[in-house]
Short mmCIF file of C-alpha atoms and ligand atoms in Angstrom, two decimals:
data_model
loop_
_atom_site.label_atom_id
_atom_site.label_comp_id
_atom_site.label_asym_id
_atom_site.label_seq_id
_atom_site.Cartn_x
_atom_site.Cartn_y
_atom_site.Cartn_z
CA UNK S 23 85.75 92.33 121.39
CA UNK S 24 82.49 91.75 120.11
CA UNK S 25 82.37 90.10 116.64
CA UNK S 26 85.86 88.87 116.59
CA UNK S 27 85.43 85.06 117.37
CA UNK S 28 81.94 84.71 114.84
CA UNK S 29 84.41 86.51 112.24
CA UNK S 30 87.05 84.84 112.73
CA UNK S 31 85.24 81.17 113.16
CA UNK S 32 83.99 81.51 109.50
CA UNK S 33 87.22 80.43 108.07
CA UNK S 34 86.80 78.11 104.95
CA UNK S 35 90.05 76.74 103.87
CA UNK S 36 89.08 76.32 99.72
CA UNK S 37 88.14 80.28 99.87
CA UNK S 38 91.41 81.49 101.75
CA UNK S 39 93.23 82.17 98.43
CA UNK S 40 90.84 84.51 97.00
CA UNK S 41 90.60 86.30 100.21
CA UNK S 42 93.89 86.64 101.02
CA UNK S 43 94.57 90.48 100.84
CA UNK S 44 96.50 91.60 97.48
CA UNK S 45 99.93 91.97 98.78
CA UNK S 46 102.00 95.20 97.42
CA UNK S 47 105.31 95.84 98.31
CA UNK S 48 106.56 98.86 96.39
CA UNK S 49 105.70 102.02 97.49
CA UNK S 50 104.83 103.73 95.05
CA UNK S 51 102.41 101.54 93.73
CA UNK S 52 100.63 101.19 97.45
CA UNK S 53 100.62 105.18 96.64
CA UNK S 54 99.19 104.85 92.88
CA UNK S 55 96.56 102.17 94.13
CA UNK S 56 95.71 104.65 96.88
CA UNK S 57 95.33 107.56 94.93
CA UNK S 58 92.83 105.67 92.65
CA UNK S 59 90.82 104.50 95.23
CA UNK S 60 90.81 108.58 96.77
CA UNK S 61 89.50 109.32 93.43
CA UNK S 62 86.49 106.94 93.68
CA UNK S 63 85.64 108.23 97.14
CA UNK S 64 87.19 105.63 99.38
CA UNK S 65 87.67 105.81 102.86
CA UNK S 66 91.05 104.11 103.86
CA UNK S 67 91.85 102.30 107.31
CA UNK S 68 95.30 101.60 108.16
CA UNK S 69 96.25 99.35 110.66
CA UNK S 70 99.83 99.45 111.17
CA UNK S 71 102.00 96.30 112.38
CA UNK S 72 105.19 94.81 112.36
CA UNK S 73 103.64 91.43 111.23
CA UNK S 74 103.55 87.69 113.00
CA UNK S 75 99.90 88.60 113.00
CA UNK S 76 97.56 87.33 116.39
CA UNK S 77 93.95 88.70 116.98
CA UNK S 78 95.04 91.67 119.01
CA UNK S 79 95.99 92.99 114.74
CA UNK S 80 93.11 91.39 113.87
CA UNK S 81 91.00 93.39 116.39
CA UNK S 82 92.16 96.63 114.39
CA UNK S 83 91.63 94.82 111.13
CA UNK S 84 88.44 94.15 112.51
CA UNK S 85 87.42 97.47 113.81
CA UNK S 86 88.78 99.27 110.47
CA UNK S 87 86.49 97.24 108.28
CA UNK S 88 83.53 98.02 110.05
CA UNK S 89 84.49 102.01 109.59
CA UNK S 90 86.15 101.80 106.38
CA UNK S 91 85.63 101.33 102.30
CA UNK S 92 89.21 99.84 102.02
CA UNK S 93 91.48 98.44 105.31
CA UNK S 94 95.16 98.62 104.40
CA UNK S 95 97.48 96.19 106.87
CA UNK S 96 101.12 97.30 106.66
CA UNK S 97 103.13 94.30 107.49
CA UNK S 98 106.84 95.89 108.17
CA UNK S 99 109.60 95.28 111.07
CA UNK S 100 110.57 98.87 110.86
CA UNK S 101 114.67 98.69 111.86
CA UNK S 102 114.56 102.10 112.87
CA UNK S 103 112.96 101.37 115.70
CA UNK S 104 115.08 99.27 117.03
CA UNK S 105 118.03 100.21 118.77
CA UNK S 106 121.51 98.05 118.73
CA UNK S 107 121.76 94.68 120.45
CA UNK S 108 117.50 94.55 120.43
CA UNK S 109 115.72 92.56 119.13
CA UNK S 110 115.61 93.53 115.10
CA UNK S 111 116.98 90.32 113.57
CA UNK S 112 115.17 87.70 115.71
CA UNK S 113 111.46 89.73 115.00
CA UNK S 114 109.36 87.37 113.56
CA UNK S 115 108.68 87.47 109.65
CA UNK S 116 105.78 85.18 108.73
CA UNK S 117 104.30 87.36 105.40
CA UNK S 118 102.51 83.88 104.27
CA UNK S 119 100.91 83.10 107.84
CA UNK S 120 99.80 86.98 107.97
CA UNK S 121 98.21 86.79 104.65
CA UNK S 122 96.32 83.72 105.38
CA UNK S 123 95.07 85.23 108.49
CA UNK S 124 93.93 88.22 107.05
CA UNK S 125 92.44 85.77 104.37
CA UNK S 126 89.90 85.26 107.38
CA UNK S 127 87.99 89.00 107.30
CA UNK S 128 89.28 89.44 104.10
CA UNK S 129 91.16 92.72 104.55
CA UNK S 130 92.08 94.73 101.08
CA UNK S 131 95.71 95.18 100.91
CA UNK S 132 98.99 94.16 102.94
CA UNK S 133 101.38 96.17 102.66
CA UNK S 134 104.88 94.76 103.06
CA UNK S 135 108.08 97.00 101.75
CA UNK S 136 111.50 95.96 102.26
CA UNK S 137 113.54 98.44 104.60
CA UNK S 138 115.22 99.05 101.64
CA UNK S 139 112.12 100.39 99.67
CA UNK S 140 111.03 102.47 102.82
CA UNK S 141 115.01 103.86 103.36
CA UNK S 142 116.52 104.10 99.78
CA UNK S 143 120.34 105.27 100.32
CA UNK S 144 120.75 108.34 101.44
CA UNK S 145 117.19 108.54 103.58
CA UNK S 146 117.89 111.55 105.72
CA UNK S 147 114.61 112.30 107.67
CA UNK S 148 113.35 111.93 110.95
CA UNK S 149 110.17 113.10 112.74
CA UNK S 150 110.62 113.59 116.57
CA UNK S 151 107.78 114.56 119.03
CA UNK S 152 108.99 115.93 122.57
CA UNK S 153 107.63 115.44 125.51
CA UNK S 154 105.66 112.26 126.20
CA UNK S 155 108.33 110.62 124.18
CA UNK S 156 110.88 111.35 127.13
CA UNK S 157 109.33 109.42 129.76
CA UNK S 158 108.79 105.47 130.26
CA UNK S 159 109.51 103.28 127.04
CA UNK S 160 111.58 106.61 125.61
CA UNK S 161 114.01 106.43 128.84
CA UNK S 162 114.80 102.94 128.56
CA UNK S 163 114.84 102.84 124.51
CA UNK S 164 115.83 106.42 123.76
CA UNK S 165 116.10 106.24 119.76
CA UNK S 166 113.10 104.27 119.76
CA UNK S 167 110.23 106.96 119.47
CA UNK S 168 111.72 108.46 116.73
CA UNK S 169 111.76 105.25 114.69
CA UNK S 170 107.85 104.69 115.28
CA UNK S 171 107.09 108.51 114.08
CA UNK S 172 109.11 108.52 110.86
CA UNK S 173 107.26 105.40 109.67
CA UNK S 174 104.38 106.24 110.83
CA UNK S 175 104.21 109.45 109.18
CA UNK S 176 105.41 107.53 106.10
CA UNK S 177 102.92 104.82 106.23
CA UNK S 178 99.68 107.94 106.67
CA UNK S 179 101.61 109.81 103.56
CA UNK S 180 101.75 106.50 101.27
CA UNK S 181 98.24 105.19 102.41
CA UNK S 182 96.48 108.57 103.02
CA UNK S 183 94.71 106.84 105.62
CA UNK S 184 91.48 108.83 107.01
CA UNK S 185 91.95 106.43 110.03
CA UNK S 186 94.65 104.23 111.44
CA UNK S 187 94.22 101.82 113.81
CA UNK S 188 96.36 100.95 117.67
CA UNK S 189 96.47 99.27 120.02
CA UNK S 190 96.07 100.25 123.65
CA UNK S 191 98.80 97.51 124.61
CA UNK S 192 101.11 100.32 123.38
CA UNK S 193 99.57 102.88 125.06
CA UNK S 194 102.67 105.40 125.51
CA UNK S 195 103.19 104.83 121.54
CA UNK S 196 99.42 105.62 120.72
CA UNK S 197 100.02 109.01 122.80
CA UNK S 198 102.97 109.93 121.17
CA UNK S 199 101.49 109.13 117.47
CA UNK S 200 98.15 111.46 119.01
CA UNK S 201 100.69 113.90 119.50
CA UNK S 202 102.37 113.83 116.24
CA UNK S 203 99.08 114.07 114.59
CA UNK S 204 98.12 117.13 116.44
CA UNK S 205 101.12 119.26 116.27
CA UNK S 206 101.50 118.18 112.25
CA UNK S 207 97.72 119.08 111.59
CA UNK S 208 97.92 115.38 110.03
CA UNK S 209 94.46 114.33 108.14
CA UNK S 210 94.76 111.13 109.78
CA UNK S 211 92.30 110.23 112.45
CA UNK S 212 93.94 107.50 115.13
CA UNK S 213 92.01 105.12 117.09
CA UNK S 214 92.91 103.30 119.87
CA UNK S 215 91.52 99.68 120.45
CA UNK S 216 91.29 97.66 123.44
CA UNK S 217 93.89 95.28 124.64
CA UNK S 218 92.94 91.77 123.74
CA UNK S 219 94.47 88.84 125.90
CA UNK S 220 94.98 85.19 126.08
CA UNK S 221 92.32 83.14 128.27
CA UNK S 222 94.40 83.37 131.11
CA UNK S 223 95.24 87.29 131.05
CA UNK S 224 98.80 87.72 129.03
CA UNK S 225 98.51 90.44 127.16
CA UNK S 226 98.56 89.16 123.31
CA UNK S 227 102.11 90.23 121.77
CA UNK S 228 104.32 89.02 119.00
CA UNK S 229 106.71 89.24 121.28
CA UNK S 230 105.05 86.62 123.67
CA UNK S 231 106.59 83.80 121.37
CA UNK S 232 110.20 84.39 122.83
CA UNK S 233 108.46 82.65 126.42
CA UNK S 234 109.19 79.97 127.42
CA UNK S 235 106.63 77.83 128.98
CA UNK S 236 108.02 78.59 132.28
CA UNK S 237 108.06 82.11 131.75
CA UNK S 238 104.80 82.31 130.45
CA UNK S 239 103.34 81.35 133.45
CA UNK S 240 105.02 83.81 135.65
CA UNK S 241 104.58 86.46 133.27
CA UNK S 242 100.74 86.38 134.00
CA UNK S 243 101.50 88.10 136.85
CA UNK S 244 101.69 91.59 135.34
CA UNK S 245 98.28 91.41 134.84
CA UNK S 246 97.57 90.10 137.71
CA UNK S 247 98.99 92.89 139.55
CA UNK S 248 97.68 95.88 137.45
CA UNK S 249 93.90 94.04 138.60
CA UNK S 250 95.31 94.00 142.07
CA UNK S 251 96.41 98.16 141.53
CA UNK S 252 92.34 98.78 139.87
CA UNK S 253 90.98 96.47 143.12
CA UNK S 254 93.20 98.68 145.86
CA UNK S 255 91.88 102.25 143.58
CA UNK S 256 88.82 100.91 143.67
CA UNK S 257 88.95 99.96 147.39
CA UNK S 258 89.75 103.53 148.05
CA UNK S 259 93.80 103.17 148.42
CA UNK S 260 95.10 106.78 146.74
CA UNK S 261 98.34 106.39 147.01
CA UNK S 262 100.42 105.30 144.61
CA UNK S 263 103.37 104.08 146.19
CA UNK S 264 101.79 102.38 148.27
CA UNK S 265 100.18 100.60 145.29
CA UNK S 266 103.25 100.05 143.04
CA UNK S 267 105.34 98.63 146.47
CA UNK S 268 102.29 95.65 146.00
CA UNK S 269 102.49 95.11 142.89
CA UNK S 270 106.43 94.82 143.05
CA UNK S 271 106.17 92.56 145.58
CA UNK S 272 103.51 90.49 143.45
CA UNK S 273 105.50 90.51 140.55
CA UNK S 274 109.12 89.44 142.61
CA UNK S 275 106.97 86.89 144.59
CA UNK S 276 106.17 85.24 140.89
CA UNK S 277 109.48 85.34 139.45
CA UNK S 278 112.64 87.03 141.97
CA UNK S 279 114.50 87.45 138.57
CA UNK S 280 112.51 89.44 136.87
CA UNK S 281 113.62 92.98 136.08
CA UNK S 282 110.89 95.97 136.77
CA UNK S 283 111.96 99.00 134.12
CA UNK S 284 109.13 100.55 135.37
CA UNK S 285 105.37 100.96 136.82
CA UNK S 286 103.98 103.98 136.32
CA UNK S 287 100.63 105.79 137.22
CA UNK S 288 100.17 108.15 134.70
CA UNK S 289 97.88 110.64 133.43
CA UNK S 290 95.71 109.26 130.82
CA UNK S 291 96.31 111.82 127.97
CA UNK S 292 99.93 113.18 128.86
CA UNK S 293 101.01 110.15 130.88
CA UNK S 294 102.60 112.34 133.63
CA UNK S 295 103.12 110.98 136.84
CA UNK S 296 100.71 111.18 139.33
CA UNK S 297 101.15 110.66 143.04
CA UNK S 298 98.13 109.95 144.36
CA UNK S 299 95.27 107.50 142.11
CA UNK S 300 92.31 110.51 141.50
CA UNK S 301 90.08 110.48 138.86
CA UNK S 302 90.76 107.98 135.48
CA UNK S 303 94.77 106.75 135.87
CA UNK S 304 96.71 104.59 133.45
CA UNK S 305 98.63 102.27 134.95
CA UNK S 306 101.74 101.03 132.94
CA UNK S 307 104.69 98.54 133.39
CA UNK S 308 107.41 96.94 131.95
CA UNK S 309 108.66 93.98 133.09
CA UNK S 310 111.81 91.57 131.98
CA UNK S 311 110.96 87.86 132.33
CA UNK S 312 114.28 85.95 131.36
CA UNK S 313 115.65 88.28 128.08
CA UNK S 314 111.75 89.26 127.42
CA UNK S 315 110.62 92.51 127.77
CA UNK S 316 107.05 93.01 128.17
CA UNK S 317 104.90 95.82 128.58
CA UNK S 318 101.09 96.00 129.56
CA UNK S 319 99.07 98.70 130.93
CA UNK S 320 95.67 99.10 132.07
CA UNK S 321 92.85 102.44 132.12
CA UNK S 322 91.60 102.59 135.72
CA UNK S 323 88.58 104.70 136.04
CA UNK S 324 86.69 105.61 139.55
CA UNK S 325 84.64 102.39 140.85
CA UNK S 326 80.82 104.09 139.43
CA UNK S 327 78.71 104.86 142.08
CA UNK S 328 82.01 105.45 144.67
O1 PAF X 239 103.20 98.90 117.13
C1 PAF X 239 103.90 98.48 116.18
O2 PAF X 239 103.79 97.34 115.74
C2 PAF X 239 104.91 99.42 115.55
O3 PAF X 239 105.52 100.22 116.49
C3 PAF X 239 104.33 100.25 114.40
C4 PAF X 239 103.25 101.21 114.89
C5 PAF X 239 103.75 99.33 113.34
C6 PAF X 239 105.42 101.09 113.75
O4 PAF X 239 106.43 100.29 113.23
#
């Protein structure tokens, strides 16, 4: 990601109060700030998270100050999302650390509403998009999809974003919120930003805290094996079970216990299935190392010249 280490490098500890981000938490006034802001002109970015902030967020943070007057982070573990017995309770929730963070490029706002502020008693709506929501992440977490849309439609109404920001390590989400925006004529223009990853490959994730160190290690392996998938495309292999059999038996030759939910060769806009590796692919998994679930994809486009 070019820029993000000379950014963040210029930290200075005595400044990183008056650049931490003004942090609003009611609703309406994240609307009444907004709308003054509209009125001067402004053009918002929103870069939507659930918090425990790492540079993948900072990435978006990142790419929505260099195209925006005003960046808006929304900081909220969105329960609606979450289906019973996942992992809702043990999300981390680090507003302080986040702040100081964003302290670093000195982002505008965070936005951090209780669930209670975003679903007063008697909250009764829901925004579902078909299709592309029925397929990978959707099967395994069926209410899940739903959850993401309703907030973030909420989050574009209450920050009238002109852009918000993703990330590509959620690629089936960033389809489904494409979607949303097209069929709902939404003003809201989404961008999708590239994954960023440790050192050694692991796709960065809040969720990569639950590892152990153990696990850690063999969870490099999905990344491993969606390299090995690009390096057999590229090679000329076509067929893609031939290419998900290796990287199964990659990722069972690192750790025999984990649990594949899926890998998936998908179209790159609609995500469905292809059978044979022609033309620009997506590549997705999800794989369960110990009681992690972790999901990581990669955009494999014909080897130039081939
Ligand atoms: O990607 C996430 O962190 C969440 O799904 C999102 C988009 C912030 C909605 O809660």
């Amino acid at each position: 990601m070019p820029g993000t280490g000379a950014v963040i490098m210029a930290y200075n500890m005595d400044e990183a109060e008056e650049l931490k981000p003004y942090l609003v938490e009611a609703p309406a006034e994240m609307s009444r700030r907004i709308d003054a802001l509209k009125q001067q002109g402004k053009k918002i970015g929103l870069v939507p998270t659930m918090g425990a902030l790492h540079l993948g967020h900072m990435s978006l943070a990142i790419a929505a100050k260099n195209e925006c007057d005003v960046v808006v982070v929304s900081d909220f573990v969105n329960p609606t999302q979450f289906a019973p017995g996942e992992d809702y309770d043990k999300y981390p929730r680090m507003i302080d650390a986040d702040l100081t963070l964003l302290s670093q490029i000195k982002t505008d706002y965070l936005f951090a509403p209780s669930p209670q502020a975003m679903y007063p008693n008697g909250f009764d709506a829901k925004v579902h998009v078909g299709g592309v929501t029925e397929i990978l992440e959707g099967a395994f977490r069926p209410t899940h999809f739903d959850g993401v849309t309703t907030v973030v439609l909420k989050l574009f109404m209450l920050t009238r974003a002109d852009v918000a920001y993703f990330g590509q390590k959620d690629y089936q989400q960033f389809c489904v919120i494409k979607k949303m925006v097209e069929d709902l004529n939404l003003p809201t223009m989404v961008e999708m930003c590239p994954i960023i990853r440790e050192a050694d490959g692991l796709a960065m994730s809040s969720r990569n805290r639950y590892l152990s160190d153990e696990e850690r290690e063999r969870a490099l392996v999905l990344n491993r094996s969606l390299e090995e998938a690009e390096r057999m495309i590229h090679s000329g292999e076509r067929d893609v079970e031939t290419i998900r059999k290796r990287m199964r038996a990659m990722i069972l030759e690192a750790d025999p216990n984990a649990q594949i939910d899926y890998i998936h060769f998908g179209n790159t806009q609609t995500l469905q299935e292809m059978e044979r590796a022609v033309g620009n692919v997506v590549a997705l998994l999800a794989v369960r190392i110990g009681s992690t679930r972790l999901i990581d994809n990669r955009i494999i486009r014909p080897k130039a010249n081939a």
